mmCIF file of C-alpha atoms in Angstrom:
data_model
loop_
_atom_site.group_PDB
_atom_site.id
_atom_site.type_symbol
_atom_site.label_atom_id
_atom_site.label_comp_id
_atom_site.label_asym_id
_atom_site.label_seq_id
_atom_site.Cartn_x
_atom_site.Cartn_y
_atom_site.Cartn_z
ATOM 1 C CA UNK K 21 65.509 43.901 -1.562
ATOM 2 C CA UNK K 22 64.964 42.076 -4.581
ATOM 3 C CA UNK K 23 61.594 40.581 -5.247
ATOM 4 C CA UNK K 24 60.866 36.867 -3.729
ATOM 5 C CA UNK K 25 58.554 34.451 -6.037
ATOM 6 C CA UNK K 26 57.356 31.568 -5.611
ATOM 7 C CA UNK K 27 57.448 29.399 -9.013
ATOM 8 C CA UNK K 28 54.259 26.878 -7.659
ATOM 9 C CA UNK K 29 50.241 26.519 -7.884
ATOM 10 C CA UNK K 30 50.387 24.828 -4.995
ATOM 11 C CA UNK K 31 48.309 26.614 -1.884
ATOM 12 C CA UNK K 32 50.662 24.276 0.757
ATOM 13 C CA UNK K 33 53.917 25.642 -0.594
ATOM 14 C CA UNK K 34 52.526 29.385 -0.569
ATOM 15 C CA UNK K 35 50.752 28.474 2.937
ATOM 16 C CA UNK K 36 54.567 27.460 3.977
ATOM 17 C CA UNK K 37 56.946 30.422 2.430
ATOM 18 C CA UNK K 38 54.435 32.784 4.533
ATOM 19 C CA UNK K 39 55.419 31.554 7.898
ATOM 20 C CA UNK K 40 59.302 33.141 7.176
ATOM 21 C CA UNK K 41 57.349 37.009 6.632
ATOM 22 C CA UNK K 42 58.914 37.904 3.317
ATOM 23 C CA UNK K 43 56.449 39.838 0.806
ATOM 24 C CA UNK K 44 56.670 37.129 -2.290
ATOM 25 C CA UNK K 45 54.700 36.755 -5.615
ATOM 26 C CA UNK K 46 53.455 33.723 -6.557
ATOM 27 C CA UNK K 47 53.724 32.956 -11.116
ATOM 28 C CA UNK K 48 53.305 29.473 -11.701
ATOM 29 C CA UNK K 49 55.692 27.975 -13.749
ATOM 30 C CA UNK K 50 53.918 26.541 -17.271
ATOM 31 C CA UNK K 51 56.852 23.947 -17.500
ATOM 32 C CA UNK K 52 55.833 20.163 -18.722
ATOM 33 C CA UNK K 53 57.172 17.628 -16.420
ATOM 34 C CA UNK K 54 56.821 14.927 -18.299
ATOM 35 C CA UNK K 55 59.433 16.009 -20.692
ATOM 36 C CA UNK K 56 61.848 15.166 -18.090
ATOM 37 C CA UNK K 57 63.623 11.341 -18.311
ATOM 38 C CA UNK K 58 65.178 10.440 -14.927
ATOM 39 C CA UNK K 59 64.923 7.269 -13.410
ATOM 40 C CA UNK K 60 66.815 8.400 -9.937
ATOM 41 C CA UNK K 61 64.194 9.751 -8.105
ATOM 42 C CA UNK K 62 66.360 12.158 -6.002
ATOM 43 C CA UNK K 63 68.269 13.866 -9.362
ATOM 44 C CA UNK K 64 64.489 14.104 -11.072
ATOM 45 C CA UNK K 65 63.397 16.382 -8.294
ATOM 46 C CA UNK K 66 66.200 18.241 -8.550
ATOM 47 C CA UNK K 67 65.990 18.709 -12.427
ATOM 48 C CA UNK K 68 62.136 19.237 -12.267
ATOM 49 C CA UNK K 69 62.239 21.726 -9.320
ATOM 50 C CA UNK K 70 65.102 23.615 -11.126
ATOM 51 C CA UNK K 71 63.294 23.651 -14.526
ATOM 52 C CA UNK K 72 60.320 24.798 -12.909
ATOM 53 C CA UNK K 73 62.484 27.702 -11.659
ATOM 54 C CA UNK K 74 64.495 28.717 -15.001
ATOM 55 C CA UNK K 75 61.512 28.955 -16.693
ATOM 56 C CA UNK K 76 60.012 31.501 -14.159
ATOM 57 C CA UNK K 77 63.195 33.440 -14.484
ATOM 58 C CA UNK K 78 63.187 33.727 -18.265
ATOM 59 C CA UNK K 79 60.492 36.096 -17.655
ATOM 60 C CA UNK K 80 60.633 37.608 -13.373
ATOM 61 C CA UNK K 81 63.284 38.926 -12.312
ATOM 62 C CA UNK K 82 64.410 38.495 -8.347
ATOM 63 C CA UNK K 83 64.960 35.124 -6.636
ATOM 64 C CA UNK K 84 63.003 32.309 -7.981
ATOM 65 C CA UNK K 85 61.883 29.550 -5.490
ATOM 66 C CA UNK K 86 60.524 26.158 -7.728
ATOM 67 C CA UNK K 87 60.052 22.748 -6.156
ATOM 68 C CA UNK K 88 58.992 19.268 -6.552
ATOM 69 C CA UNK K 89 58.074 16.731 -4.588
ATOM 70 C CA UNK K 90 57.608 13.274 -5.666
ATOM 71 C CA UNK K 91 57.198 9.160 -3.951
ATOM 72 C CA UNK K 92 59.149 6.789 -4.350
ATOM 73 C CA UNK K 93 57.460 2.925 -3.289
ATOM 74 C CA UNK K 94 59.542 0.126 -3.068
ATOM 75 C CA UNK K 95 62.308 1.344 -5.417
ATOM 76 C CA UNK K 96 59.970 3.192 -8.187
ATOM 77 C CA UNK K 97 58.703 6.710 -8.285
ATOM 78 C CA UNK K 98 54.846 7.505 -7.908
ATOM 79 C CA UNK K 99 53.555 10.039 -9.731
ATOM 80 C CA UNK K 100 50.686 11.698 -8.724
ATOM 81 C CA UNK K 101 47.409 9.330 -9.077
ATOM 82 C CA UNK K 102 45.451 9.562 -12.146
ATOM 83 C CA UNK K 103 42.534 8.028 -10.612
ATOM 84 C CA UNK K 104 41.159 6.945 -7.588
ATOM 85 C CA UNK K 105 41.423 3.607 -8.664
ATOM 86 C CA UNK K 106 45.214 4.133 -8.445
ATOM 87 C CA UNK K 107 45.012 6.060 -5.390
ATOM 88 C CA UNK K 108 43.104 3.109 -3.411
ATOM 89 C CA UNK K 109 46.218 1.250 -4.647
ATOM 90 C CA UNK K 110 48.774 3.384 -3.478
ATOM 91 C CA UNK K 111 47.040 3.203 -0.221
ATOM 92 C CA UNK K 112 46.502 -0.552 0.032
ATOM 93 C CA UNK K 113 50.693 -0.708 -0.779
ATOM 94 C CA UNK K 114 51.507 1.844 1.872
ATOM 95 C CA UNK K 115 49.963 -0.311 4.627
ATOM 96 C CA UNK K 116 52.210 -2.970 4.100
ATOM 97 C CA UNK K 117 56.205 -1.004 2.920
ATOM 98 C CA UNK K 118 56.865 2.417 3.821
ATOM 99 C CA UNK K 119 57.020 5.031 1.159
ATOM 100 C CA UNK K 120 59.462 7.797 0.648
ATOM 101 C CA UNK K 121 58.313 11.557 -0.055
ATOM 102 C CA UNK K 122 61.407 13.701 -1.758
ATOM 103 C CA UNK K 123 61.271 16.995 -1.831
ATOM 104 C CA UNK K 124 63.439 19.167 -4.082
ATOM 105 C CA UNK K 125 64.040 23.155 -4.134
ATOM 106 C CA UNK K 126 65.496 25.259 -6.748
ATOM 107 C CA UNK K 127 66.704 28.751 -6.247
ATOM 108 C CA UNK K 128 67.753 30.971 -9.076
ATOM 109 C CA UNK K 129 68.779 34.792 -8.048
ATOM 110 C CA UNK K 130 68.481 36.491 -11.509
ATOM 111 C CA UNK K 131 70.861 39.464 -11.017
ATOM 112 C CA UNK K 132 73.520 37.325 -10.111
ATOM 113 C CA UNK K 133 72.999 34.240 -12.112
ATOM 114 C CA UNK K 134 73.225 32.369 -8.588
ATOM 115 C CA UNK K 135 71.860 29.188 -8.670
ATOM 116 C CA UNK K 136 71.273 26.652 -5.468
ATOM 117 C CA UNK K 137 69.411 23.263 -4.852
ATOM 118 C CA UNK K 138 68.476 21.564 -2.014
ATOM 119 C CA UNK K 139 66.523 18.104 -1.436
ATOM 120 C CA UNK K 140 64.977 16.344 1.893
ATOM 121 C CA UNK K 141 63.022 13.279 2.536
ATOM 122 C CA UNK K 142 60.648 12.097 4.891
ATOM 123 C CA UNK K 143 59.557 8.597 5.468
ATOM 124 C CA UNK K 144 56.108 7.136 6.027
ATOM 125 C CA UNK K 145 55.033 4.552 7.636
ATOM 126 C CA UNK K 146 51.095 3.715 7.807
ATOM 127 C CA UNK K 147 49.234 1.560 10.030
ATOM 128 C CA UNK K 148 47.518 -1.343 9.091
ATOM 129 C CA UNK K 149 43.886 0.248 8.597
ATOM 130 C CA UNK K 150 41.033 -1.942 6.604
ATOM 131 C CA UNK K 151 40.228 -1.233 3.187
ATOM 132 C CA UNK K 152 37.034 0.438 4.024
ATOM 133 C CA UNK K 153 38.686 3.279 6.515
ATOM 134 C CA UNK K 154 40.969 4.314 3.088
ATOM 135 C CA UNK K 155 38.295 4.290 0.775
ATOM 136 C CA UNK K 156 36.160 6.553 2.957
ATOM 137 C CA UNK K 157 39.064 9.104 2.911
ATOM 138 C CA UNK K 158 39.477 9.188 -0.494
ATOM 139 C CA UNK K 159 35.563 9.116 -1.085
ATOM 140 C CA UNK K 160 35.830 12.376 0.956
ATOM 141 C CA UNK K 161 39.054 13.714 -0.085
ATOM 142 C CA UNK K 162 40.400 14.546 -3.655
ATOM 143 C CA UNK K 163 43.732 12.693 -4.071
ATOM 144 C CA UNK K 164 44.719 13.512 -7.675
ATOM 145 C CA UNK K 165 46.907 16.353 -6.968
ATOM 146 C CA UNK K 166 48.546 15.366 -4.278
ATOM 147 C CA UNK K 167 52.224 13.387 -4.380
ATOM 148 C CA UNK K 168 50.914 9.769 -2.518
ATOM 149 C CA UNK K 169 47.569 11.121 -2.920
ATOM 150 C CA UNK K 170 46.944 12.479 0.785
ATOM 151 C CA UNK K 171 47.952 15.280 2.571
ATOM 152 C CA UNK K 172 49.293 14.169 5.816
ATOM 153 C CA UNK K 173 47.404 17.079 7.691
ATOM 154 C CA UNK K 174 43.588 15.465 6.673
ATOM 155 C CA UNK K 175 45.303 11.969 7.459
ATOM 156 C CA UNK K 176 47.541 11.574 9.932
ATOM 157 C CA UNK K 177 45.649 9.229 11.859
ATOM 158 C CA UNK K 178 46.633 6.946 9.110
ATOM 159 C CA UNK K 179 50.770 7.549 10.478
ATOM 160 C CA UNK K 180 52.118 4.818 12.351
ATOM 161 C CA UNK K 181 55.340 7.013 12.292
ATOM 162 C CA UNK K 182 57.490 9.198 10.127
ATOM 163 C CA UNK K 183 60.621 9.958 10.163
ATOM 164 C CA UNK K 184 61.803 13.462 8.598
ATOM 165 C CA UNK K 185 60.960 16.985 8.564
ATOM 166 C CA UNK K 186 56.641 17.227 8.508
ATOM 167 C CA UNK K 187 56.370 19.953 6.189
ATOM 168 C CA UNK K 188 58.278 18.146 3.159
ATOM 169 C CA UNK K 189 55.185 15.960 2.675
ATOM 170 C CA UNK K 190 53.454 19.749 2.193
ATOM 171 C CA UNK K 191 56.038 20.207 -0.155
ATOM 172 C CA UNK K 192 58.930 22.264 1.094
ATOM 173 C CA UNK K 193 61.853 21.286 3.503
ATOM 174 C CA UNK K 194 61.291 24.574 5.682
ATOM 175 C CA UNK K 195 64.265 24.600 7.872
ATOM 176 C CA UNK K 196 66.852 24.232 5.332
ATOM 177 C CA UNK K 197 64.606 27.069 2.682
ATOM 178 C CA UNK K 198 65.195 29.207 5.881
ATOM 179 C CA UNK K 199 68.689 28.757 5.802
ATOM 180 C CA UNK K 200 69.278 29.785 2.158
ATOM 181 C CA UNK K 201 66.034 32.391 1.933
ATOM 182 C CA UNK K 202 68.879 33.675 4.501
ATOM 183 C CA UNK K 203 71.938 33.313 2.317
ATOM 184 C CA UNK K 204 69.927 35.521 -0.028
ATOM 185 C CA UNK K 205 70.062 38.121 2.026
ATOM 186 C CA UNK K 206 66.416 37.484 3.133
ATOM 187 C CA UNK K 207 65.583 38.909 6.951
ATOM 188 C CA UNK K 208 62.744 35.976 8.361
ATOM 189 C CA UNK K 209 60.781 35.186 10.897
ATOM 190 C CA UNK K 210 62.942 32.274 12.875
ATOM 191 C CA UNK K 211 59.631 30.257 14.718
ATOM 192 C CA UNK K 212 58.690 26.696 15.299
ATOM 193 C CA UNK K 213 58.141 25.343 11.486
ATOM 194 C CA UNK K 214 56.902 22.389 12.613
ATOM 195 C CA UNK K 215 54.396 23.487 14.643
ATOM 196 C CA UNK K 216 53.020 26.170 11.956
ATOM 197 C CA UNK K 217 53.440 23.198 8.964
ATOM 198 C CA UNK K 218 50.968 21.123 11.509
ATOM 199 C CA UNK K 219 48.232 23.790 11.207
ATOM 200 C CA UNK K 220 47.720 23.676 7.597
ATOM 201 C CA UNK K 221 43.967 22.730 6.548
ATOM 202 C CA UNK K 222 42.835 22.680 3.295
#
């Protein structure tokens, strides 16, 4: 079987790829994001998940997972927030529009050149909580390297509602990775991904 690796620092993606029981590495990719001009939030996840990937598999051989995941607010893409400043803002917005999270997947097989992309979206709706209940979460939680600045495990009492799969805000859409970790001729554990996405902690 050829080697699985995962192209990502992140600790949620890795904590997600181990619920399917496939041995994988994990060699973050050193690509620059910002060298990437897209205005379409959707095709920018795809290109940055997919760059993230190539340039894994200029130097690994087997299948290359990279991802991206990315928020899109009233019609313009969030970046992660540079300081908490800007996350308190973020938060004070949420409360009154709901905010998209896309996540994109890139999968490059290296011996056969095979290339396949996949994106999902979940959206969030928060409740209308005072200023002083967000601050104290982001006085207690770091939100600078997080895509809307929270993790929706540490603050889903904040969720009115949501609509999409749970564990694309962790940053990977695990029922449809499952389907083509399959294609690849992956064998995987087949369980409730919800349910194990929900028990991430940091």
């Amino acid at each position: 079987m050829k080697p699985l690796i995962l192209a990502s620092v992140s600790p949620r993606r890795e904590y997600l790829l181990k619920a399917f029981g496939v041995p994988f590495k994990v060699i973050p990719s050193d690509f620059y994001e910002r060298s990437v001009l897209e205005t379409n939030p959707e095709k920018l996840a795809l290109k940055l998940a997919l760059a993230k990937a190539r340039r894994v598999a200029e130097k690994e051989e087997g299948v290359i997972v990279g991802a991206d995941t990315l928020t899109v607010f009233e019609g313009k893409i969030l970046n992660k927030p540079r300081t908490m400043e800007e996350a308190k803002k973020f938060f004070r917005g949420f409360r009154d529009h709901p905010h998209r999270l896309i996540s994109a997947v890139a999968f490059i097989d290296t011996v056969s050149g095979t290339e396949k992309t996949i994106t999902a979206e979940i959206e969030v709706w928060f409740k209308n909580l005072p200023d002083k209940v967000l601050d104290d979460y982001l006085d207690h939680h770091y939100p600078l390297d997080k895509s809307a600045g929270y993790n929706i495990s540490q603050a889903s009492d904040f969720i009115d509602r949501a609509v999409g799969e749970y564990s694309i805000h962790l940053g990977l859409p695990m029922n449809e990775v499952a389907k083509v970790l399959e294609e690849f001729g992956f064998k995987i554990n087949r369980l409730d991904y919800e349910e194990y996405a929900r028990g991430y902690r940091e």
